[in-house]
Short mmCIF file of C-alpha atoms in Angstrom, two decimals:
data_model
loop_
_atom_site.label_atom_id
_atom_site.label_comp_id
_atom_site.label_asym_id
_atom_site.label_seq_id
_atom_site.Cartn_x
_atom_site.Cartn_y
_atom_site.Cartn_z
CA MET A 1 -4.98 19.48 9.11
CA LEU A 2 -3.39 20.05 13.11
CA SER A 3 -1.39 23.11 13.54
CA ALA A 4 1.37 21.62 15.83
CA ASN A 5 0.28 22.48 19.28
CA GLY A 6 -1.00 19.38 20.74
CA ASN A 7 -4.67 19.82 18.75
CA LYS A 8 -6.96 17.36 19.36
CA SER A 9 -9.15 16.28 16.19
CA LYS A 10 -11.24 13.90 14.66
CA LEU A 11 -10.30 11.31 11.68
CA ARG A 12 -13.17 10.21 9.79
CA GLU A 13 -12.09 7.80 7.55
CA PHE A 14 -14.58 6.61 4.69
CA CYS A 15 -13.70 3.77 2.16
CA ASN A 16 -15.68 1.20 0.02
CA ASN A 17 -13.58 -0.71 -1.29
CA GLY A 18 -13.76 -4.27 -1.45
CA ALA A 19 -9.66 -5.24 -0.80
CA GLY A 20 -9.55 -1.98 1.71
CA TYR A 21 -7.28 0.26 1.48
CA ARG A 22 -4.54 2.66 4.23
CA VAL A 23 -4.34 5.91 5.49
CA VAL A 24 -1.00 7.73 4.94
CA ALA A 25 0.02 11.15 7.04
CA THR A 26 1.95 13.14 5.07
CA TYR A 27 3.69 15.87 7.31
CA SER A 28 6.14 18.85 7.04
CA LYS A 29 9.71 18.50 8.83
CA GLN A 30 8.71 20.47 11.86
CA LEU A 31 6.55 17.61 13.36
CA ALA A 32 9.63 15.05 12.39
CA ALA A 33 10.61 14.12 15.89
CA GLY A 34 7.36 14.88 17.15
CA ARG A 35 4.59 12.25 18.22
CA LEU A 36 1.05 11.58 16.65
CA ILE A 37 -1.81 9.54 18.70
CA VAL A 38 -4.55 7.98 16.73
CA ASP A 39 -6.44 6.08 19.35
CA GLY A 40 -4.61 6.41 22.06
CA ARG A 41 -1.41 4.56 19.39
CA THR A 42 2.00 6.24 19.99
CA ILE A 43 2.93 6.99 16.69
CA ALA A 44 6.87 8.48 15.98
CA LEU A 45 7.54 10.93 12.85
CA ASP A 46 10.63 10.29 11.92
CA GLY A 47 13.16 12.12 8.78
CA SER A 48 10.71 10.66 6.38
CA GLY A 49 7.54 12.62 6.14
CA GLU A 50 4.81 10.49 5.54
CA VAL A 51 3.46 7.57 8.48
CA VAL A 52 0.84 5.01 7.62
CA ILE A 53 -2.17 5.33 10.89
CA SER A 54 -3.86 2.71 9.60
CA ASP A 55 -3.74 0.12 7.25
CA VAL A 56 -7.88 -2.23 6.78
CA SER A 57 -8.61 -5.47 4.35
CA HIS A 58 -11.63 -4.85 4.44
CA ALA A 59 -14.53 -1.37 3.28
CA ALA A 60 -15.61 0.34 6.87
CA ALA A 61 -15.82 3.65 7.87
CA THR A 62 -14.48 4.08 11.47
CA THR A 63 -13.81 7.79 13.38
CA ARG A 64 -10.83 7.95 14.89
CA SER A 65 -9.49 10.22 17.14
CA ILE A 66 -5.91 11.70 16.79
CA ALA A 67 -3.98 14.50 18.35
CA ILE A 68 0.14 16.20 17.57
CA GLU A 69 2.90 15.72 20.32
CA ALA A 70 5.23 18.23 18.91
CA ASP A 71 8.67 18.70 21.53
CA GLY A 72 7.45 22.34 22.09
CA LYS A 73 7.28 23.37 18.53
CA ALA A 74 5.17 25.13 17.09
CA ALA A 75 4.17 24.61 12.84
CA GLY A 76 3.95 22.42 10.85
CA SER A 77 1.07 21.28 9.11
CA ILE A 78 -0.13 17.17 8.54
CA ARG A 79 -2.99 15.66 5.79
CA PHE A 80 -4.14 12.51 5.65
CA ARG A 81 -4.47 10.69 2.53
CA ILE A 82 -6.98 7.03 2.04
CA GLU A 83 -5.14 5.43 0.19
CA PRO A 84 -7.32 2.41 -1.86
CA ARG A 85 -6.16 -0.88 -2.24
#
């Protein structure tokens, strides 16, 4: 989990499923107007509470740079899960 204070971190992905996987971020409502930056790509966090940040069509291992921009909000949480195909 990351706090909503703009912390930068690394996200390590690994899935050995030959058909691939996707990584989904689930976030608290406090972050709904914020943005998640993944490897320099900005992803808007809307009110849905969930966003796909990675969709890979083969087995892979990679590390991504992640950060949160939360428009001055001081609290919130985000969790990541990997879903094999």
